[in-house]
Structures are given as C-alpha cells and as structure tokens.
PDB file of C-alpha atoms in Angstrom:
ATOM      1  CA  UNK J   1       0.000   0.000   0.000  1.00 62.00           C
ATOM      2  CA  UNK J   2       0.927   3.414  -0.587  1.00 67.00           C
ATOM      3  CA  UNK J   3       1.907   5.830   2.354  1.00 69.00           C
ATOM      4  CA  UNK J   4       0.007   8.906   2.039  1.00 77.00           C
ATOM      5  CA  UNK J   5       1.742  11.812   1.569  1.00 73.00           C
ATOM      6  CA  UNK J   6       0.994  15.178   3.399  1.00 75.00           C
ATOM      7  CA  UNK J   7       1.525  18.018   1.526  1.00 67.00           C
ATOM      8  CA  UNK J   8       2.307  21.685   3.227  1.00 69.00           C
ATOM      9  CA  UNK J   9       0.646  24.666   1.548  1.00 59.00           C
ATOM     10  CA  UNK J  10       2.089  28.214   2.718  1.00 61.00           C
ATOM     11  CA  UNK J  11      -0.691  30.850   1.499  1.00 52.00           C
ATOM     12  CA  UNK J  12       1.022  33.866   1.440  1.00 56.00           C
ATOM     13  CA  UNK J  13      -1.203  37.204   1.549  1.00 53.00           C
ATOM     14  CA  UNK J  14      -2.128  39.357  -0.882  1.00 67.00           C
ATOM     15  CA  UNK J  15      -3.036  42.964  -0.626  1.00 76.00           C
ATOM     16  CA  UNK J  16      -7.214  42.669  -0.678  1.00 83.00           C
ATOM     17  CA  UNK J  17      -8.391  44.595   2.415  1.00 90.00           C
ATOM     18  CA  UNK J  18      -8.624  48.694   2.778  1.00 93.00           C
ATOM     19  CA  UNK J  19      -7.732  50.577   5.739  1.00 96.00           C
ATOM     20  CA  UNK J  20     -10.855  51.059   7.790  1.00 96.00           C
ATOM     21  CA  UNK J  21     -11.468  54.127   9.962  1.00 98.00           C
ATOM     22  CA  UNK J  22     -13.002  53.406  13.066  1.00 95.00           C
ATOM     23  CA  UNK J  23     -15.210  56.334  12.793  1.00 97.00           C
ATOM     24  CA  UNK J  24     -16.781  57.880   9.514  1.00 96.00           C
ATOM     25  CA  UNK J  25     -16.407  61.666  11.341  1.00 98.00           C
ATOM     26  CA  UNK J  26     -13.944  62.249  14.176  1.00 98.00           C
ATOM     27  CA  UNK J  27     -15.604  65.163  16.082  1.00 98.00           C
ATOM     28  CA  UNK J  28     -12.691  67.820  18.602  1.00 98.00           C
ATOM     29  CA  UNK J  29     -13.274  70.744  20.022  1.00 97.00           C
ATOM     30  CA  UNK J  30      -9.747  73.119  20.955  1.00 97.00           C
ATOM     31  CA  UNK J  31      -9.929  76.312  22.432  1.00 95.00           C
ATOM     32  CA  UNK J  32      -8.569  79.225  20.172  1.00 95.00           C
ATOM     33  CA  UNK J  33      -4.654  80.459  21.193  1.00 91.00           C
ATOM     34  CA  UNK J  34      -3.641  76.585  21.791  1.00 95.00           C
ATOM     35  CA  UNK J  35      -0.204  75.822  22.694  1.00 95.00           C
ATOM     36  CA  UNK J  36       1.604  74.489  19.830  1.00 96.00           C
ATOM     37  CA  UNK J  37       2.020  71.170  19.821  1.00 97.00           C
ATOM     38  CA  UNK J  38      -1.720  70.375  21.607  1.00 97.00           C
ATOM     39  CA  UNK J  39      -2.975  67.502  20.822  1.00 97.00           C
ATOM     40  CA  UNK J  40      -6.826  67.398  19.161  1.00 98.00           C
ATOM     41  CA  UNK J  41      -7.513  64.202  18.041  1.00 98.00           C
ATOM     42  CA  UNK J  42      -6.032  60.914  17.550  1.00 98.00           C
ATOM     43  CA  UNK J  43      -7.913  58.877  14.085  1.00 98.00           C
ATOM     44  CA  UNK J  44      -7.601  54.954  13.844  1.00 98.00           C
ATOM     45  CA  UNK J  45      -7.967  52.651  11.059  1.00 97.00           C
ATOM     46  CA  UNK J  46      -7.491  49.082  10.602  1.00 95.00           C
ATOM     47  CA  UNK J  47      -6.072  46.706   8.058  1.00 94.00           C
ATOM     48  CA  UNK J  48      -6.663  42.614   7.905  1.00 90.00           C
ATOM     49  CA  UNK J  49      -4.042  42.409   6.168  1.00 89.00           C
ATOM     50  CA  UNK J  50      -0.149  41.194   7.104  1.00 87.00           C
ATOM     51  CA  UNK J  51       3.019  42.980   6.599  1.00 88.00           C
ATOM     52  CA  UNK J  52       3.502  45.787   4.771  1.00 90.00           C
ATOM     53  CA  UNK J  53      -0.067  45.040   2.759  1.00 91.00           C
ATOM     54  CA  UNK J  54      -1.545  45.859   6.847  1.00 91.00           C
ATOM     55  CA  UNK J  55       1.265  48.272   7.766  1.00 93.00           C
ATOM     56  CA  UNK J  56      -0.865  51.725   7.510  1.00 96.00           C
ATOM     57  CA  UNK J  57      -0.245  55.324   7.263  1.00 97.00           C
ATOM     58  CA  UNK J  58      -2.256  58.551   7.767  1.00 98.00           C
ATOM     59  CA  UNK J  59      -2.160  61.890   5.690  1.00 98.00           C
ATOM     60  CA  UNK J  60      -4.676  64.657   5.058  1.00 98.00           C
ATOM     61  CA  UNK J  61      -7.746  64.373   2.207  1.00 97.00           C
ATOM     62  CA  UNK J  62      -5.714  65.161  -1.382  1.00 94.00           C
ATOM     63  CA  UNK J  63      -8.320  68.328  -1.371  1.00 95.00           C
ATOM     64  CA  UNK J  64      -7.056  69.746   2.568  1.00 97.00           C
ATOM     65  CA  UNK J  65      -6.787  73.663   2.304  1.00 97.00           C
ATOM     66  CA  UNK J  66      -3.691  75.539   3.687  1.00 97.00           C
ATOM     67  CA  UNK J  67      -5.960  77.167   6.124  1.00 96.00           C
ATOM     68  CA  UNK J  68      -6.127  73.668   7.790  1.00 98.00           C
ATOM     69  CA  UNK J  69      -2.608  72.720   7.147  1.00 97.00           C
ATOM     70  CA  UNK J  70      -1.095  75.614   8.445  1.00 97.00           C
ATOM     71  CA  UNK J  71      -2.809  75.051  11.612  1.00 98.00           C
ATOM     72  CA  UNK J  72      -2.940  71.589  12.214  1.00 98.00           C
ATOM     73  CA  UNK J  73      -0.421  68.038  11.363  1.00 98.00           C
ATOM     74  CA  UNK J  74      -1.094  64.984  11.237  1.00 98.00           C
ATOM     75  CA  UNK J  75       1.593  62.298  12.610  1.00 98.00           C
ATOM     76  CA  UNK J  76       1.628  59.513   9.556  1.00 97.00           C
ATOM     77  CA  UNK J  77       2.134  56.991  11.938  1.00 97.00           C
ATOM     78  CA  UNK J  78       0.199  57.334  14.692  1.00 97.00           C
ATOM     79  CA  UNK J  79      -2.523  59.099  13.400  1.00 98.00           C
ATOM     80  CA  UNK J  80      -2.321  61.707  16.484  1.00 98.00           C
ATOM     81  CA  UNK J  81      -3.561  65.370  14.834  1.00 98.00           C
ATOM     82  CA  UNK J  82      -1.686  68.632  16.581  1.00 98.00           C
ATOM     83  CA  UNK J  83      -2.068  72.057  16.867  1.00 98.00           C
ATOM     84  CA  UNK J  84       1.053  74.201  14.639  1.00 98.00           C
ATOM     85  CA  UNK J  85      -0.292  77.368  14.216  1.00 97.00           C
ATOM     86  CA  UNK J  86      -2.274  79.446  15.673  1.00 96.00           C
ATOM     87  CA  UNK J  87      -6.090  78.991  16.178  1.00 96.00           C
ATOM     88  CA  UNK J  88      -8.383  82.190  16.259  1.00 95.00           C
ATOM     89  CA  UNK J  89     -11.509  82.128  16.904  1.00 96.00           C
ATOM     90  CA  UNK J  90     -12.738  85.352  15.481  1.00 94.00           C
ATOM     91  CA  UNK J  91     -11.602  83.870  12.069  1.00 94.00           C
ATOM     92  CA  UNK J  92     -12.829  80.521  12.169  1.00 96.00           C
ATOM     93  CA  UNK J  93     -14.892  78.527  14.251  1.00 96.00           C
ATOM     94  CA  UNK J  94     -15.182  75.379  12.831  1.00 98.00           C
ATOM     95  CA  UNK J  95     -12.675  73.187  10.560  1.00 98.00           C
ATOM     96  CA  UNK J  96     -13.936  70.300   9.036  1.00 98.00           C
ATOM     97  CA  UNK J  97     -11.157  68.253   6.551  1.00 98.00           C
ATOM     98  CA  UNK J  98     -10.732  65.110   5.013  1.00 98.00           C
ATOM     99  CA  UNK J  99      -8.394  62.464   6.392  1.00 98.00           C
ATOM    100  CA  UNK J 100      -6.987  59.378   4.353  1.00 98.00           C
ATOM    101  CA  UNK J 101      -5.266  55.721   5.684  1.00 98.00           C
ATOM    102  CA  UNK J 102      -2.813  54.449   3.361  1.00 96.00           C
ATOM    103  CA  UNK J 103      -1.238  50.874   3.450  1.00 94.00           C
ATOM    104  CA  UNK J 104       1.981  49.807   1.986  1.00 91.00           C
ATOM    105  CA  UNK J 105       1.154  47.102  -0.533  1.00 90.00           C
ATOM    106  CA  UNK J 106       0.894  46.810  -4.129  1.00 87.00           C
ATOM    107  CA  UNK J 107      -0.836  48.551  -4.911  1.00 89.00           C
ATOM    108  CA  UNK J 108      -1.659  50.425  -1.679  1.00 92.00           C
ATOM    109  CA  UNK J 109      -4.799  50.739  -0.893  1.00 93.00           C
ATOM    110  CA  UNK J 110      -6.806  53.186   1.103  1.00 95.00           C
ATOM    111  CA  UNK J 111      -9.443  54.206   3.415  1.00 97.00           C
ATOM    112  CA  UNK J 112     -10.900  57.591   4.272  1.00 97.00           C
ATOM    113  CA  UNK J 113     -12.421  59.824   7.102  1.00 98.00           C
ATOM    114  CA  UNK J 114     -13.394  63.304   8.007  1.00 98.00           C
ATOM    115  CA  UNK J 115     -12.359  65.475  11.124  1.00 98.00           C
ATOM    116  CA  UNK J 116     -14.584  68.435  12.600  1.00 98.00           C
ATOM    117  CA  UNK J 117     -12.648  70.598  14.783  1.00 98.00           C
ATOM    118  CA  UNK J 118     -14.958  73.138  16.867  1.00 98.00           C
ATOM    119  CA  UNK J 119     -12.817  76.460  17.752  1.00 97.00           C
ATOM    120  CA  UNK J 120     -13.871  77.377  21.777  1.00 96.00           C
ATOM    121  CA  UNK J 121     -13.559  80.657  21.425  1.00 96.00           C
ATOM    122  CA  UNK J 122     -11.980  82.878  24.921  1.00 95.00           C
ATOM    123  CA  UNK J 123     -11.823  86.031  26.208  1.00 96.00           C
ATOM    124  CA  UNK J 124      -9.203  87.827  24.054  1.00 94.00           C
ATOM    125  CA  UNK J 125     -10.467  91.049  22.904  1.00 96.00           C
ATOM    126  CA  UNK J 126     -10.793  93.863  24.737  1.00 97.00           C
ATOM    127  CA  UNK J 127     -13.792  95.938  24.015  1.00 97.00           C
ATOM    128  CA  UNK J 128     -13.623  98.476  21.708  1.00 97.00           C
ATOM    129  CA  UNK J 129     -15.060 102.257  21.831  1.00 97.00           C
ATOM    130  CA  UNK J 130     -14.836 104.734  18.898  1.00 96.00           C
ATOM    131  CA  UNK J 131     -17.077 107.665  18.055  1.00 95.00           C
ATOM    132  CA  UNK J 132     -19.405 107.497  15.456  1.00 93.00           C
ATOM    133  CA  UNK J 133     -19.368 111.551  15.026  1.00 88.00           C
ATOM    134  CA  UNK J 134     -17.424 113.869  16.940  1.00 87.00           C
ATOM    135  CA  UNK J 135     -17.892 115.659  20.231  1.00 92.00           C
ATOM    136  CA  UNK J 136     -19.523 118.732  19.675  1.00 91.00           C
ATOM    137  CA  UNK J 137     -18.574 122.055  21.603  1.00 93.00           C
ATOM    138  CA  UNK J 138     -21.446 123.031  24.375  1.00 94.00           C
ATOM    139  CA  UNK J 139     -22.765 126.535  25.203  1.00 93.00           C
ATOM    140  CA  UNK J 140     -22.638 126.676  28.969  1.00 91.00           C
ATOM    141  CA  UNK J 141     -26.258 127.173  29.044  1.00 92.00           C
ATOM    142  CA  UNK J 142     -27.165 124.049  27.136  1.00 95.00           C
ATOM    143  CA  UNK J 143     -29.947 122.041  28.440  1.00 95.00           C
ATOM    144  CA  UNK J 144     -29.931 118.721  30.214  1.00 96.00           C
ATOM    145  CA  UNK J 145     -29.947 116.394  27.418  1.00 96.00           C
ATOM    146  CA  UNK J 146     -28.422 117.623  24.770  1.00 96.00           C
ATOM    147  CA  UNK J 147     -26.305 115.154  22.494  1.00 96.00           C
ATOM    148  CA  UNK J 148     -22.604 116.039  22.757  1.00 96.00           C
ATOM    149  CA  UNK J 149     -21.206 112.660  20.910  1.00 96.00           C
ATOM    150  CA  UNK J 150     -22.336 109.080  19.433  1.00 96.00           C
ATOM    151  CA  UNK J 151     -20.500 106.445  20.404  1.00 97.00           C
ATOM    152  CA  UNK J 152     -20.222 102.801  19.561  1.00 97.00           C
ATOM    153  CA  UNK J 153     -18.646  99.595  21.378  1.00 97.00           C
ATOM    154  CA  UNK J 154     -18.108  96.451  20.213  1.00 96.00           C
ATOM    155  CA  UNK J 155     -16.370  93.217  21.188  1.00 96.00           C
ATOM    156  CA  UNK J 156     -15.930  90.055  18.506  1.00 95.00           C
ATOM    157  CA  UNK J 157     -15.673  87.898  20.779  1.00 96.00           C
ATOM    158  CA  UNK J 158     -19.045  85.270  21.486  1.00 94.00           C
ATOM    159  CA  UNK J 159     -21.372  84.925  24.158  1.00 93.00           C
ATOM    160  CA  UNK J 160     -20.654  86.430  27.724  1.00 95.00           C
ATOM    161  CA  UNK J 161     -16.488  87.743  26.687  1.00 96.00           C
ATOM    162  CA  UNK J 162     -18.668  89.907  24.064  1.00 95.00           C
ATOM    163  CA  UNK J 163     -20.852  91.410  25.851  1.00 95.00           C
ATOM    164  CA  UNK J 164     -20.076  94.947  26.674  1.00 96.00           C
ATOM    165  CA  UNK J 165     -21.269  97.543  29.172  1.00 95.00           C
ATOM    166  CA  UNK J 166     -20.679 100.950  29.177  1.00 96.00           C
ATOM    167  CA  UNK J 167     -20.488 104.162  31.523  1.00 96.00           C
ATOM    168  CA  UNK J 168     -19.211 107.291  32.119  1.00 97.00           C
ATOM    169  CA  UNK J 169     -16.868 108.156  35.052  1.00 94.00           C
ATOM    170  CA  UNK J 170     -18.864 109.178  38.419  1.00 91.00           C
ATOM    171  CA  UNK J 171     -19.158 113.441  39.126  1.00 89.00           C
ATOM    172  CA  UNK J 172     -19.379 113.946  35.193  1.00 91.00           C
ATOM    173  CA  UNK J 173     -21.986 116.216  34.190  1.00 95.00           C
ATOM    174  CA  UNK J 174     -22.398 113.909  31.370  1.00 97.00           C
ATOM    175  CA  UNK J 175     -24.317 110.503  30.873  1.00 96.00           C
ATOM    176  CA  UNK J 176     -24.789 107.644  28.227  1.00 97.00           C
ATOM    177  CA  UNK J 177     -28.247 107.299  26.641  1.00 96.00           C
ATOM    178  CA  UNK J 178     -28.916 103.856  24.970  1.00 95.00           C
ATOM    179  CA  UNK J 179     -29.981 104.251  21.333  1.00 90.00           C
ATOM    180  CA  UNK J 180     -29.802 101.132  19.762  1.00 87.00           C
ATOM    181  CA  UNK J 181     -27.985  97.941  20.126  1.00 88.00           C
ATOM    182  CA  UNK J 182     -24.303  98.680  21.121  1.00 92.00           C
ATOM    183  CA  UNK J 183     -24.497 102.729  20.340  1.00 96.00           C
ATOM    184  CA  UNK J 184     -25.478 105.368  22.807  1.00 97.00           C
ATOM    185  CA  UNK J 185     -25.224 109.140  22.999  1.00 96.00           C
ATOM    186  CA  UNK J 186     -23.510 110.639  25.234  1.00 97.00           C
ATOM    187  CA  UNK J 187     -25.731 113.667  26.761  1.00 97.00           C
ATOM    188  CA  UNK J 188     -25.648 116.452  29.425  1.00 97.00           C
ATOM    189  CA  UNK J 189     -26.858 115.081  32.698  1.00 96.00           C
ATOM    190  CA  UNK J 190     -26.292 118.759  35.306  1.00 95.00           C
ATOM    191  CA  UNK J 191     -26.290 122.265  34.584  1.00 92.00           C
ATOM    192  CA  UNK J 192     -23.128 123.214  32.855  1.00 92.00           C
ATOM    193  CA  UNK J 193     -20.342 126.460  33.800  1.00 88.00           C
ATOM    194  CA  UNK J 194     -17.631 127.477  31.869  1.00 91.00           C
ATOM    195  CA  UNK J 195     -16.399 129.867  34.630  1.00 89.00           C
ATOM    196  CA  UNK J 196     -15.861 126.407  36.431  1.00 91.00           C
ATOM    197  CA  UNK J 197     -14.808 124.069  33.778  1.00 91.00           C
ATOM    198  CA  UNK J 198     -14.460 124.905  30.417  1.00 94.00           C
ATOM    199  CA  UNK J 199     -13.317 121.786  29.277  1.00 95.00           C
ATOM    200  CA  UNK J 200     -14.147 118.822  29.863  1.00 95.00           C
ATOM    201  CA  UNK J 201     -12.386 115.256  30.180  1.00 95.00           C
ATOM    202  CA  UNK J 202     -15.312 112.269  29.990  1.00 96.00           C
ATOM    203  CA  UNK J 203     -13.956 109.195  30.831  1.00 97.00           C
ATOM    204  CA  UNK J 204     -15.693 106.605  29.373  1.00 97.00           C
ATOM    205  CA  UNK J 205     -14.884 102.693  29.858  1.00 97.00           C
ATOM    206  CA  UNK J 206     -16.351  99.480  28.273  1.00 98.00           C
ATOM    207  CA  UNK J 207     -15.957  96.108  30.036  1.00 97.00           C
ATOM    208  CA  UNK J 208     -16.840  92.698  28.828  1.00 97.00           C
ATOM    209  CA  UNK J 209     -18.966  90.090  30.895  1.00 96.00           C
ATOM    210  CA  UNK J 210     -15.769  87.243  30.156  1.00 95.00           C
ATOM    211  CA  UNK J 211     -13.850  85.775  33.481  1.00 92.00           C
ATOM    212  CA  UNK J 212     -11.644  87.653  33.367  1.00 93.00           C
ATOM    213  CA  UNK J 213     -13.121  90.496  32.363  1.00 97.00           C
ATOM    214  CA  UNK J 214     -11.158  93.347  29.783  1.00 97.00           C
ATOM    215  CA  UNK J 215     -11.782  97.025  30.206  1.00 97.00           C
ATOM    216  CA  UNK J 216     -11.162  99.656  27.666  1.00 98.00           C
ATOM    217  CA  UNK J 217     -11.322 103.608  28.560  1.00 97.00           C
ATOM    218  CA  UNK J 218     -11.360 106.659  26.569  1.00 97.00           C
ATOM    219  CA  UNK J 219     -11.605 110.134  26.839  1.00 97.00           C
ATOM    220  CA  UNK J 220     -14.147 112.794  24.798  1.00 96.00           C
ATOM    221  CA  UNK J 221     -12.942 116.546  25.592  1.00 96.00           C
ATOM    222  CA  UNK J 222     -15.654 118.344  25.268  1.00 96.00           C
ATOM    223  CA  UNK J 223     -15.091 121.967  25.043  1.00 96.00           C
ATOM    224  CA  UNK J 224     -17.660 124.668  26.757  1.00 95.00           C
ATOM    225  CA  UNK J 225     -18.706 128.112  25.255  1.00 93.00           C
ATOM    226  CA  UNK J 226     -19.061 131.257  27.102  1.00 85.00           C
ATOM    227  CA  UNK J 227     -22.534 133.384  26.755  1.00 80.00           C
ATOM    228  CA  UNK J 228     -22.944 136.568  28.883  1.00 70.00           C
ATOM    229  CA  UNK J 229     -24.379 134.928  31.789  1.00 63.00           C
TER     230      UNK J 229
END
C-alpha cells in the first residue's frame, strides 16, 4: 500500500483589504490660542491584512486647504492630529477636513475619514469704543440732554467675553443714553459752567462680561462756550 503523503501549503497574503477608519467623522473641540504642539484628536484605522499590505499610514484628504494645514499636522504613523499654528476664533470657528489611511502594498490601498474641529472661542479682545461723530462744543447754558457725541462699542468675541457695558466716570456732568444695540449718545446730565470748567475730560470705559473680564477707557474733551451769563 501506498503511504500517504501530506503536503504543506504556505498561502502567502495578498493585498485585498482597505484601511478602515473606526469612525466615519472624528468630532474635537480646541480652544482658540492653543499651545503648539496640543494635541486634538487621535484617528484609527485598521487593516486585515499582514506585513507591509496591513502596515498603515495617515495623511490629510488630497483636497485639505492651507488654512487647515497651516494650523494643524497629522503624525503619519500614529494618526495623532496637533495644533502648529495658531487657532483664532474670530476667524474661524469650525474646521472640518478630510483624512486618508494608506497601506503599503501593491498597490496600496486606502481608506478615508473626516475630522470636525470646533474652535472654543476665549476672552481675548478687549472691548472696543470709537465715536461714530465727533464731540460737539457746548454753550454753557445748554440744556440737560443735549447730544454732545455718538458712540459705539463692540467686542468680537461670542457669548458672555462679548458682551459689553458701558459708563461714564462718576461726578461727570455727562451721561450715556442707549440708542440702539451697542451705540449710545452721550448727553448732558447737570447744569453746565464754563467759569468752572471749560473743558471737559469724559472718561468713558467698556468692560466685557468674560472671566476675566477686559476694560477699555477713553476720553471725549468736550469743550464749553461762554454766553454773557
């Protein structure tokens, strides 16, 4: 009789399986002015495959602006995304790009993602004050009310670090009178003498509602005329 005869078959493996991310969007949020180097998310794919033809790498979407490159990197073999430049707020809020795996067989073969990155945005700007016409000289025997300037604040930043409140500087015979959303007019509040004062320094300051909070002051000069009083 015949011995049987075993036979050894090595199946070697071929390149047939794609990365696979193991999430279709990878969702971050980073607050603006982020230390270089901050981590923001860390993407993951997988490959069945051995060797090199499972061996995987990670790069951005072919179609990833230079606004998102310039501000983040991603490590190609770890997958770990960083912060490299610098991250404002004010300019954009939200980054959304396109992420690709890459194996190393022949032909390579790939697998692809997205990343949204939500900007937190902090208290960085200081509120700012300007005059929308200028101060207008005063008759010492103006009456209470009358509109000496129109001013406007405003602060870009969102939420409570942009909202702004205003006043003038106590024993001022001057006030601010709300006219519409983030203007007022600045208007006599007392009796006015130019044998006293015939000039006037208003100090006027604008703070935020942001922890901390940011102050900005100014001062209107408001000159007084004489009448034969």
């Amino acid at each position: 009789d015949a011995l049987p005869i075993l036979i050894n078959v090595q199946v070697q493996d071929s390149n047939d399986n794609e990365p696979k991310f193991g999430q279709t969007t990878y969702k971050a949020t980073v607050k603006e002015n982020s230390v270089i180097g901050n981590n923001v998310v860390t993407i993951k794919a997988t490959d069945l495959d051995e060797g090199p033809n499972g061996d995987v790498q990670y790069f951005f979407g072919a179609h990833t602006s230079d606004l998102v490159k310039n501000v983040f990197s991603v490590n190609s073999n770890s997958g770990e995304i960083t912060v490299i430049g610098q991250i404002d707020y004010e300019e954009t809020k939200v980054y959304r790009f396109d992420v690709t795996a890459k194996d190393k067989g022949t032909p390579e073969l790939d697998g692809h993602s997205s990343v949204q990155v939500t900007i937190l945005d902090e208290n960085d700007n200081a509120p700012e004050i300007s005059l929308t016409s200028p101060p207008s000289s005063l008759t010492e025997d103006a009456p209470i009310g009358t509109v000496v300037a129109l001013i406007n604040v405003k602060d870009p930043d969102s939420a409570d670090n942009g909202k702004v409140q205003v006043n003038v500087a106590s024993g001022s015979p001057f006030k601010l009178k709300p006219s519409f959303e983030n203007h007022y007019s600045l208007v006599t509040d007392a009796v006015l003498d130019r044998e006293t004062y015939p000039e006037y320094n208003v100090h006027v300051s604008a703070y935020d509602s942001g922890s901390p909070s940011l102050k900005t002051n100014t001062v209107i000069k408001v000159k007084i005329l004489d009448i034969n009083d």
